[in-house]
XYZ file of C-alpha atoms in Angstrom:
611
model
C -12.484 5.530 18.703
C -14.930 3.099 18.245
C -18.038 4.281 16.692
C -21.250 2.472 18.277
C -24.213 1.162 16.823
C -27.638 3.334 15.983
C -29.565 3.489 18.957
C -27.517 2.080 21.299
C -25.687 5.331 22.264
C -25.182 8.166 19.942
C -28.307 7.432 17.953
C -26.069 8.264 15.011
C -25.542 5.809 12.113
C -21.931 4.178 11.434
C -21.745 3.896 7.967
C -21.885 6.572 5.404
C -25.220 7.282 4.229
C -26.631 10.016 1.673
C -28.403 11.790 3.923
C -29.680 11.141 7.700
C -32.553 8.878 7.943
C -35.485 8.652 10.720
C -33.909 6.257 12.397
C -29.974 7.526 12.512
C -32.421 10.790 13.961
C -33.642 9.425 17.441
C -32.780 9.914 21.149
C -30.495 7.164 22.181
C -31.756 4.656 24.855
C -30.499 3.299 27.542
C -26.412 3.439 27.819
C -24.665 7.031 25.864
C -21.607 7.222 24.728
C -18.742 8.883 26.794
C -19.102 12.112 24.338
C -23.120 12.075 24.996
C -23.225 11.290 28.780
C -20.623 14.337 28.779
C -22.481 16.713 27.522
C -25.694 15.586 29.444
C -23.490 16.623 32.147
C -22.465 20.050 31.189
C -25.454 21.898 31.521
C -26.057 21.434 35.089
C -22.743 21.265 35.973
C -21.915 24.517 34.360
C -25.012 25.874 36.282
C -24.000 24.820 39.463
C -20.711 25.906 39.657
C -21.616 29.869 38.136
C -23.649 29.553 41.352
C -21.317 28.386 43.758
C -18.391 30.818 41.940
C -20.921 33.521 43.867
C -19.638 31.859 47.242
C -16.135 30.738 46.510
C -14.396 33.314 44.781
C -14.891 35.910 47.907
C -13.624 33.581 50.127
C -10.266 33.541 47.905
C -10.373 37.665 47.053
C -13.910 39.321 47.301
C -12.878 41.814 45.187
C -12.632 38.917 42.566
C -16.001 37.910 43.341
C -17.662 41.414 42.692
C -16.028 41.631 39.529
C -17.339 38.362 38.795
C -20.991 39.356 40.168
C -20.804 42.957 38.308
C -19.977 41.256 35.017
C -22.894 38.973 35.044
C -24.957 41.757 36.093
C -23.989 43.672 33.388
C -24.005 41.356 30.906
C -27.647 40.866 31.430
C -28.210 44.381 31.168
C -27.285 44.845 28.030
C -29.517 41.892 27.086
C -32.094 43.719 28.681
C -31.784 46.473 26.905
C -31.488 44.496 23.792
C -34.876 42.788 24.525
C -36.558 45.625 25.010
C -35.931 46.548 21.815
C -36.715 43.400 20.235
C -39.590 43.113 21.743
C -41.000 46.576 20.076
C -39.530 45.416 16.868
C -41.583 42.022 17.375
C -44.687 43.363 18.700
C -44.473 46.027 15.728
C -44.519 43.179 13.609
C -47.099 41.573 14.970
C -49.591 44.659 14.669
C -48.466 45.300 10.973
C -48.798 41.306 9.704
C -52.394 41.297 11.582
C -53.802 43.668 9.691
C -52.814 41.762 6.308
C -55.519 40.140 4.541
C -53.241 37.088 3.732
C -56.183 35.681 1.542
C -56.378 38.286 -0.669
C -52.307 38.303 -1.285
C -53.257 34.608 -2.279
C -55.645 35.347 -5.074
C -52.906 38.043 -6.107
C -50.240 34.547 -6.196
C -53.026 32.812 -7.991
C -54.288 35.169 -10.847
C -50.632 35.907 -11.276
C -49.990 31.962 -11.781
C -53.455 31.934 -14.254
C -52.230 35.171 -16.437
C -54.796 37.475 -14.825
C -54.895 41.048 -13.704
C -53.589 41.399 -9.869
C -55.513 44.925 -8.619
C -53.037 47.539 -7.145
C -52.318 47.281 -3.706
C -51.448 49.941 -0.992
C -47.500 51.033 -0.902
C -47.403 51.032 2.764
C -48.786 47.826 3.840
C -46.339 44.901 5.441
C -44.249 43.801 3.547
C -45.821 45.318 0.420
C -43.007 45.841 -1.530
C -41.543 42.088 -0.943
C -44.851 41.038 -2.681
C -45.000 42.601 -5.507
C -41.190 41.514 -6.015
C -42.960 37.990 -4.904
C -45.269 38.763 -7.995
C -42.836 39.535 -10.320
C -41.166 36.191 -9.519
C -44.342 34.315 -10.066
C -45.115 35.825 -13.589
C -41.037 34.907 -14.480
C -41.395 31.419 -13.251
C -44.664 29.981 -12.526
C -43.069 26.776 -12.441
C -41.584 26.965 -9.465
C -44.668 28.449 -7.410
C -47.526 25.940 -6.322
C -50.772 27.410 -6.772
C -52.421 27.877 -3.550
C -55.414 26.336 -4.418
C -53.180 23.227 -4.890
C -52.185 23.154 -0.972
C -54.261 21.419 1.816
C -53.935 22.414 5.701
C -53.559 19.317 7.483
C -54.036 20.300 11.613
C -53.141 17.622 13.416
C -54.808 18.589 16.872
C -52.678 16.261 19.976
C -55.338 15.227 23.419
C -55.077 13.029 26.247
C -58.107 13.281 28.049
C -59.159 16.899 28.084
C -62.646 17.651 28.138
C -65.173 18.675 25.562
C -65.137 22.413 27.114
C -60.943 22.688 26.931
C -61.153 21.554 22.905
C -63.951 22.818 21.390
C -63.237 26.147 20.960
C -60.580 25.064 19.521
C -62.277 23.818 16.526
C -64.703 26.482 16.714
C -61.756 28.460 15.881
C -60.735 26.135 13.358
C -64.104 26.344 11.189
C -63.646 30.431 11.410
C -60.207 30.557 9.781
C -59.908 32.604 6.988
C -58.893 29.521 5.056
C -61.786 27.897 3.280
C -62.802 24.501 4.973
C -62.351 22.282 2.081
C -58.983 23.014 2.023
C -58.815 21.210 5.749
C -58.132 18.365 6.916
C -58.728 17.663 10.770
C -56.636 14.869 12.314
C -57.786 14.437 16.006
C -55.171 12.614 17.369
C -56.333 11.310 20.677
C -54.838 9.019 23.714
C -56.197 5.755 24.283
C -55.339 5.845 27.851
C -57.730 9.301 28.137
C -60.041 5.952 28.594
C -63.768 6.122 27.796
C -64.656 9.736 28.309
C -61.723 11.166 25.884
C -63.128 8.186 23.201
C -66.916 9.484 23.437
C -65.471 13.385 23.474
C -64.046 12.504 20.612
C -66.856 11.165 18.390
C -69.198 14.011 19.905
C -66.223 16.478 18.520
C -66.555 14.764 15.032
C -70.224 14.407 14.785
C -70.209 18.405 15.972
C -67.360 19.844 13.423
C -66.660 17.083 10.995
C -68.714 18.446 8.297
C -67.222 22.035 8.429
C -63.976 20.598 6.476
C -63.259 18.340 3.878
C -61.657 15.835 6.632
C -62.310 15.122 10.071
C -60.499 12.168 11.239
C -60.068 10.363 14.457
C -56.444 8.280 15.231
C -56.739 6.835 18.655
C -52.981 6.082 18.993
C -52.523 2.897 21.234
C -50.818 2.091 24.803
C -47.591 1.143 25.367
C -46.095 0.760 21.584
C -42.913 -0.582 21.759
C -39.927 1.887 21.802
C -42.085 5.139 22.332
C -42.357 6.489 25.454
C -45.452 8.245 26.294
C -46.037 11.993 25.516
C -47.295 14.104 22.719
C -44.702 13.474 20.049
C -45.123 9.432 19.804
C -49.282 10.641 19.579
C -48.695 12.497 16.766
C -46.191 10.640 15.229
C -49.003 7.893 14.815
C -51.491 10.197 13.907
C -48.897 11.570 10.903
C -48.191 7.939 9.778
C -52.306 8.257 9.182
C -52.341 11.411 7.119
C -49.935 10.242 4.967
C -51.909 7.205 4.109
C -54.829 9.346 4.312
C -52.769 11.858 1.640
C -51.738 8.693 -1.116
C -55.388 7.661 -0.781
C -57.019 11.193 -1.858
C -53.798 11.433 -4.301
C -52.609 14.546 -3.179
C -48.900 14.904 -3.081
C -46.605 15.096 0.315
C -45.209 18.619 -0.629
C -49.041 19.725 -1.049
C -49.897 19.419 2.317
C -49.079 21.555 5.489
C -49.609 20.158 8.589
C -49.918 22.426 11.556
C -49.424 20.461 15.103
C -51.682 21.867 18.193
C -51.784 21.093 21.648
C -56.270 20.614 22.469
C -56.369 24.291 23.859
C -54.610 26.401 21.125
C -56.186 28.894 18.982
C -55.177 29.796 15.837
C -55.279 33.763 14.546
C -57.436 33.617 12.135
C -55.353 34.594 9.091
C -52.780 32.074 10.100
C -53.443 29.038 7.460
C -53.057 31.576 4.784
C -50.098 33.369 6.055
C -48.336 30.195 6.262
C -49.472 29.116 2.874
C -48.405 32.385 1.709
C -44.531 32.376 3.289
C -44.271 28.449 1.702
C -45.201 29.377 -1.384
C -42.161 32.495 -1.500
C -39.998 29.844 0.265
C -37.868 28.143 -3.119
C -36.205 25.802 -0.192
C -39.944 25.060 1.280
C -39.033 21.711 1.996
C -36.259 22.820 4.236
C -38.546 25.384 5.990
C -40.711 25.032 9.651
C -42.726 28.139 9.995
C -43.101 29.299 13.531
C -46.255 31.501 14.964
C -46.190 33.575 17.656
C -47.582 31.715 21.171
C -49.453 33.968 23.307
C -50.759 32.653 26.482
C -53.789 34.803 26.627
C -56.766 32.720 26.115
C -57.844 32.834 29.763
C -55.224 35.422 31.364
C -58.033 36.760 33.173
C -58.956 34.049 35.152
C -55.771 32.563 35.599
C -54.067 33.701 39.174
C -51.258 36.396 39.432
C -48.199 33.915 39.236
C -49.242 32.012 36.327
C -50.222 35.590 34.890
C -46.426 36.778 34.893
C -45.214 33.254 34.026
C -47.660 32.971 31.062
C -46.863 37.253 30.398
C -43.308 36.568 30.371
C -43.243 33.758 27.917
C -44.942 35.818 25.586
C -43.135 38.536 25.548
C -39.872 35.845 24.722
C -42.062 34.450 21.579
C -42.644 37.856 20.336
C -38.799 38.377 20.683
C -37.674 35.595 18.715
C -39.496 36.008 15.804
C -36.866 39.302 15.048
C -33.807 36.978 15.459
C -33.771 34.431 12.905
C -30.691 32.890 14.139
C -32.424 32.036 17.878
C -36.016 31.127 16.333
C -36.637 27.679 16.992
C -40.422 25.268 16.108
C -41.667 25.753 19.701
C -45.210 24.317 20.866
C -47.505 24.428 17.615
C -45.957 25.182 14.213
C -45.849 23.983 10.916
C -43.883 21.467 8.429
C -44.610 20.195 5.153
C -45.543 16.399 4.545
C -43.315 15.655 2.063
C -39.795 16.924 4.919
C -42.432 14.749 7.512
C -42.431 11.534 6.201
C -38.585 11.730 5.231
C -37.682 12.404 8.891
C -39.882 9.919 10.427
C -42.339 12.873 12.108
C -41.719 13.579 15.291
C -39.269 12.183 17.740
C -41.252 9.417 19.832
C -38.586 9.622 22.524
C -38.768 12.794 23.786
C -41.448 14.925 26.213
C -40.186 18.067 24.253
C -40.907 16.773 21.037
C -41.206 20.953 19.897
C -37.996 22.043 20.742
C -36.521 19.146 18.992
C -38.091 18.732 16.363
C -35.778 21.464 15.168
C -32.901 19.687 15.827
C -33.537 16.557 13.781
C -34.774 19.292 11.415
C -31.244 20.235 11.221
C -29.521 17.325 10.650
C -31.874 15.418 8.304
C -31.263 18.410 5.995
C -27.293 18.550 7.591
C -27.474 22.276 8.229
C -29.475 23.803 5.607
C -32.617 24.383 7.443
C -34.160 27.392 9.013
C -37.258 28.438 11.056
C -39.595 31.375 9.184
C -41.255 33.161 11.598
C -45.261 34.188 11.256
C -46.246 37.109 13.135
C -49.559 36.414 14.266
C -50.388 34.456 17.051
C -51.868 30.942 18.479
C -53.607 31.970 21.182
C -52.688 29.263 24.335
C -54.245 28.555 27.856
C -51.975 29.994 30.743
C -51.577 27.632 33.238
C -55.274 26.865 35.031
C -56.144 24.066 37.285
C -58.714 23.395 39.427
C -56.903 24.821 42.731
C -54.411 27.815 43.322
C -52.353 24.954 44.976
C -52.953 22.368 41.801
C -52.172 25.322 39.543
C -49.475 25.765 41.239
C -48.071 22.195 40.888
C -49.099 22.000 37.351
C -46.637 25.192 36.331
C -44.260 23.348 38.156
C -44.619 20.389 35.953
C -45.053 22.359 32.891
C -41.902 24.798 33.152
C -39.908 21.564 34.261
C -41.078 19.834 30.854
C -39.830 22.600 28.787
C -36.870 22.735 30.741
C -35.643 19.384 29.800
C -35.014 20.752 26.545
C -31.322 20.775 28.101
C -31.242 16.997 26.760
C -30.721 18.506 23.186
C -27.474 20.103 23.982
C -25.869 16.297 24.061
C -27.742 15.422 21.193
C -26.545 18.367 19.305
C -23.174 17.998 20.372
C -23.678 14.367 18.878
C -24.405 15.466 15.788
C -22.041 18.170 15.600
C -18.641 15.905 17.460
C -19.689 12.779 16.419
C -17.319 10.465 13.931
C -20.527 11.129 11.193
C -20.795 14.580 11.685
C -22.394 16.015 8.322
C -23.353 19.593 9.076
C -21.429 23.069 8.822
C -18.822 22.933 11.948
C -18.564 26.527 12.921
C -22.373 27.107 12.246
C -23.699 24.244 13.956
C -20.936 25.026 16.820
C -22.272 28.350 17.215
C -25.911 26.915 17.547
C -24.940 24.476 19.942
C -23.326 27.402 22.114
C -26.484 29.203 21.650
C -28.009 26.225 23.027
C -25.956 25.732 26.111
C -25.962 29.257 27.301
C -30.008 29.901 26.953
C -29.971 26.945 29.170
C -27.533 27.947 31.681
C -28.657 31.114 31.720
C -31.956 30.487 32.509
C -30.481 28.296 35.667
C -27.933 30.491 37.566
C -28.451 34.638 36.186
C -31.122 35.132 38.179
C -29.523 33.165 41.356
C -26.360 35.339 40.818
C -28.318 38.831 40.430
C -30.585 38.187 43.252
C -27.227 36.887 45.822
C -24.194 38.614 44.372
C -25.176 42.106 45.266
C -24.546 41.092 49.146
C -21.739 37.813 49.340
C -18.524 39.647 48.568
C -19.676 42.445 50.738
C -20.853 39.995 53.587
C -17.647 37.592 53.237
C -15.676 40.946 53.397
C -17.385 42.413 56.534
C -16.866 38.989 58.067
C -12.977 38.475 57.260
C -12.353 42.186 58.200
C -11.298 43.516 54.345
C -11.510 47.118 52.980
C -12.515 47.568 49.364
C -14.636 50.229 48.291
C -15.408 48.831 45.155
C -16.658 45.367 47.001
C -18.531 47.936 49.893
C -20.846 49.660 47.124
C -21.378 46.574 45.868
C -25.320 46.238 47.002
C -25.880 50.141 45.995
C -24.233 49.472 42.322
C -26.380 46.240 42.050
C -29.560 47.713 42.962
C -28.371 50.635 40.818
C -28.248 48.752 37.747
C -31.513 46.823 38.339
C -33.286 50.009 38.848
C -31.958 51.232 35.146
C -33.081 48.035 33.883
C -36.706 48.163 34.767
C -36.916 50.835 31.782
C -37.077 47.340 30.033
C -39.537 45.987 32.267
C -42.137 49.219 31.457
C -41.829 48.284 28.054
C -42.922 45.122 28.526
C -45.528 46.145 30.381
C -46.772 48.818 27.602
C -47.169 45.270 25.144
C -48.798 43.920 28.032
C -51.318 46.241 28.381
C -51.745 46.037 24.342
C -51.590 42.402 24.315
C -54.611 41.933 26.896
C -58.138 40.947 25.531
C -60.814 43.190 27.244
C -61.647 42.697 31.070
C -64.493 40.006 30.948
C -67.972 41.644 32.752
C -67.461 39.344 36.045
C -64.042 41.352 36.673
C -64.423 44.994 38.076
C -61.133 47.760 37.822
C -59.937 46.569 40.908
C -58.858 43.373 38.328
C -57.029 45.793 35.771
C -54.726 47.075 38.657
C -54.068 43.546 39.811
C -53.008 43.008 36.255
C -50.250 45.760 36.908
C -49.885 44.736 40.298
C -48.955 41.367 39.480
C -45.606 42.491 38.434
C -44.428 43.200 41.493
C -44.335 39.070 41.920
C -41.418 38.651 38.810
C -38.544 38.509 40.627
C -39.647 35.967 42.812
C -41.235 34.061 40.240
C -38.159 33.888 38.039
C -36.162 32.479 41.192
C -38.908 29.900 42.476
C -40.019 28.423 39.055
C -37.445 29.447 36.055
C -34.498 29.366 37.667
C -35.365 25.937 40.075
C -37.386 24.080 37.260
C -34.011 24.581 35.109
C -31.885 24.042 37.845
C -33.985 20.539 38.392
C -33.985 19.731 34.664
C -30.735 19.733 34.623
C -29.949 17.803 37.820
C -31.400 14.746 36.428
C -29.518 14.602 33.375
C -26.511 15.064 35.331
C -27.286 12.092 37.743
C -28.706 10.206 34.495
C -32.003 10.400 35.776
C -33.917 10.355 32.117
C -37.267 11.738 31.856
C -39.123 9.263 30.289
C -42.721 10.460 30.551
C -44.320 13.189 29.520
C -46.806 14.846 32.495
C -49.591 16.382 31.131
C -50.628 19.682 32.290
C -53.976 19.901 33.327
C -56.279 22.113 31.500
C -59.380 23.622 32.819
C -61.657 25.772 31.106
C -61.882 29.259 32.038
C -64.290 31.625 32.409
C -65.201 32.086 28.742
C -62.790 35.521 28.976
C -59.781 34.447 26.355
C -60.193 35.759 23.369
C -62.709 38.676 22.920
C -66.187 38.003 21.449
C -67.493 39.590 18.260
C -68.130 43.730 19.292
C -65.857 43.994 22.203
C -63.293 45.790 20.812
C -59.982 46.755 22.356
C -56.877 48.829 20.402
C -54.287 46.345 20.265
C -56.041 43.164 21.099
C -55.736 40.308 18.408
C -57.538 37.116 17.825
C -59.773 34.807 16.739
C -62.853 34.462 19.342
C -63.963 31.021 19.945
C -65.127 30.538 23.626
C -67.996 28.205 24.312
C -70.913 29.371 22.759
C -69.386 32.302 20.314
C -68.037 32.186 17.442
C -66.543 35.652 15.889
C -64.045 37.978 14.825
C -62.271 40.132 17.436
C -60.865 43.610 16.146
C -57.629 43.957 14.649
C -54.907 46.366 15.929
C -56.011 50.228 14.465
C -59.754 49.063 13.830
C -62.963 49.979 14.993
C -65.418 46.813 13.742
C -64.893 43.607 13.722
C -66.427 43.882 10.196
C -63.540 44.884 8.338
C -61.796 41.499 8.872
C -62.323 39.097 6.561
C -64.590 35.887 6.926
C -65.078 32.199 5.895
C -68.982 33.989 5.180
C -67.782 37.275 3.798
C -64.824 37.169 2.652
C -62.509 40.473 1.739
C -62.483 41.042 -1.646
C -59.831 44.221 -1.960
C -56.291 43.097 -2.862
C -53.436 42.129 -1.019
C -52.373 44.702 1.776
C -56.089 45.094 3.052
């Protein structure tokens, strides 16, 4: 077989080479190979024929077809159930890490590293006996532990042409971290075709915040740049190329600096700079580690209407999930990467409108297999879909969930990596996550066309040709049957709902707490008429080889101030930094009472580690 040139279709390099550079890492354009087109293909058409199995095999033996139905079905009941559980596991999580004063188990890395004293810390807090093992390493082999004094925070923060009320509490949120602001660096990478609004939005956001860290910089990122197309990832792929000139001028060194991506609206937890600070430091392979938060699409859940609500609900509930399976945890929307792994992979893919997702993957075969995601149990807090309309809101979930869809186009650029003639990772591993891969995808397509049809075709096709089964007659009952057990599942998820909520904003009576319950009633159809068709539509196009080669910005409005909750509103369960126009303050952590006992840039927790 004849292997092609880089770029030109595989986007995989020919000749041997040490290790996978930036540019054997890109998206092909224009023309694929046969072995790429093919498995642009199989997504959708492994979608499309699950669904039409639903219709054919009935017509053939309908007994055949409910066996078909009822195995799907019951597949995705077990998942279910399994979710359910990993969903408590991951919200437990969550609670426990929140509570952490990640700052504190710092200075207990740092005096260890300087010979000092590290106070006693309770037996029972997260993770407490992994750091003092963490300790014990340190005072064996300082060598091989940075001090964390010695690491910046580089938050690269991605805009098009947002306005000043969508990102500044943002950086509000920002200059409240835990993590002291000379250990910052701000790079607000902004679009120059946001046009003259985004430009002056951005110099008012610098002359506002840019003393509250030791760097505030603004990297327009130019038009039209040859071989990019336009979306997030080429933005901050210019705006990294920046920091690392801005990191050789201020002679700090690549592996020294973290840099955290975020869309304009996200939120950071608090404790989140230090927490990640804290999991690179115990990481020996930190170079070869992402570290992935939580994303929680609270920040204006109130205001937001009932379908984004369950769409926005849902996709938490997933995040929390994943962080409890290490094998499925991907870098998804914000997360953070060292410098140093950065600059040796080129950034970001510039070719791509789902630049997250796939960042993983060139993750992956820059380091040819030996990379992993850590997760970080505490959250960025995220906008739920909110435009100006319930009909442009609408749209714009639409749009969104059809972005994220398109993360289908990794499976042939996984399969590239893993088939191709230069293949350089573990087979069976990377096999298995290119299954993974696939059937996420496909599932997210067809299950929910097959549960919501399958219950009544055999039966219907049977009535109609004049059969007798009783296994194909009881078909609807055992269908409903098992979707009836399976909402024990969906109570759980509404018990971390309920947790997960910030408090009811003063505008909203009770009669906006029930519709918060209420809204529920609205999944089904919402999995069918946006999961399910936004998938179904993502994968169309790359079947037909009808690229998506622009990235469609969701619009972002800002709510009604009712996100996060403001210093003294205090909820059991509810998490977060507040930062909504105008406040600036500490919401309570899970099991408090005051907002006090968290620790502050101001007055900062002095008690040792598990605080």
């Amino acid at each position: 077989m004849t292997v092609l040139p880089p770029h030109a279709r595989t986007g995989f390099p020919t000749a041997p080479r040490s290790r996978v550079g930036p540019a054997d890492l890109e998206i092909p354009l224009g023309a694929r190979s046969r072995l790429y087109r093919a498995f642009e293909i199989l997504p959708g058409a492994v979608s499309i024929s699950a669904i039409l199995l639903v219709f054919l095999v009935p017509l053939v033996s309908p007994r055949a077809g409910a066996v078909y139905v009822l195995c799907v079905v019951g597949v995705m009941f077990l998942r279910a159930i399994r979710g359910s559980v990993d969903l408590a596991r991951g919200y437990t999580r969550f609670r426990a890490s929140a509570r952490i004063d990640w700052a504190a188990r710092l200075r207990d890395i740092g005096r260890t590293l300087e010979g000092r004293r590290v106070p006693a810390s309770p037996p029972h807090a997260f993770r407490a006996e992994r750091h003092r093992a963490l300790l014990a390493q340190v005072a064996a082999h300082p060598e091989r532990y940075p001090h964390p004094a010695s690491l910046v925070h580089a938050v690269v923060v991605a805009a098009y042409n947002e306005s000043y009320s969508v990102i500044a509490p943002t950086l509000r949120t920002l200059a409240c971290s835990s993590t002291p602001g000379e250990q910052m660096w701000i790079v607000f990478a902004y679009e120059e075709r946001g046009g003259a609004e985004m430009e002056h939005t951005a110099q008012r956001l610098r002359a506002e915040f840019g003393h509250r860290f030791a760097v505030f910089e603004l990297v327009r990122h130019p038009r039209d740049l040859p071989g990019e197309i336009a979306g997030k990832g080429a933005n901050i792929t210019h705006a990294g190329q920046h920091l690392q000139a801005l990191a050789v001028r201020r002679g700090v060194a690549a592996e020294s600096v973290l840099v955290t991506t975020l869309d304009c609206d996200n939120k950071p937890y608090e404790s989140y700079f230090d927490y990640v600070a804290y999991e690179y430091i115990a990481c020996l392979e930190r170079k070869r580690r992402a570290f992935q938060p939580i994303s929680l699409y609270l920040s204006n859940i109130w205001d937001a209407p009932a379908v984004t609500r369950v769409i926005a609900s849902a996709n938490c509930f997933w995040n929390l999930t994943c962080t409890v399976r290490p094998f499925s945890l991907r870098n998804f929307a914000s997360h953070t990467q060292p410098l140093d792994a950065l600059v040796e992979m080129g950034f970001w893919s510039t070719r791509t409108i789902v630049e997250d997702g796939h960042q993983f993957w060139r993750s992956y075969f820059h380091f040819e297999g030996d990379y992993a995601v850590v997760p970080i149990h505490v959250p960025i807090h995220q906008d739920a879909v909110l435009a100006g309309t319930l009909r442009q809101t609408m749209g714009a979930q639409f749009r969104q969930l059809s972005r994220w869809s398109y993360g289908a186009s990794d499976i042939a650029y996984v399969a590239a990596g893993v088939f191709g003639a230069q293949r350089r990772v573990p087979l069976l591993r990377s096999t298995l996550h290119l299954l993974t891969l696939l059937e996420g995808h496909v599932t997210l397509a067809c299950v929910s066309v097959i549960i919501a049809l399958g219950g009544w075709t055999p039966f219907l096709i049977m009535r109609r040709t004049g059969g007798a089964d009783a296994l194909v007659s009881q078909m609807p009952l055992l269908v409903g049957m098992i979707q009836q057990i399976a909402m024990i599942s969906l109570l759980i998820s509404l018990v971390v709902f309920w947790n997960l909520l910030p408090p009811r904003p003063v505008r909203y009576g009770p009669a906006r707490s029930v519709a918060m319950l209420a809204q529920w009633l609205l999944y089904p159809a919402t999995i069918l008429g946006y999961n399910a068709t936004t998938a179904l539509y993502s994968q169309s196009r790359l079947l037909l080889g009808r690229y998506r080669e622009r990235f469609e910005v969701t619009e972002k409005v800002a709510g009604g101030g009712a996100g996060i909750p403001a210093a003294g509103q205090v909820r059991l369960g509810t998490v977060g930094l507040c930062a909504m126009p105008g406040t600036v303050g500490l919401c309570a952590m899970p099991g408090t009472t005051s907002s006090s006992s968290s620790p502050t840039r101001s007055g900062r927790a002095t008690s040792s580690s598990a605080d």
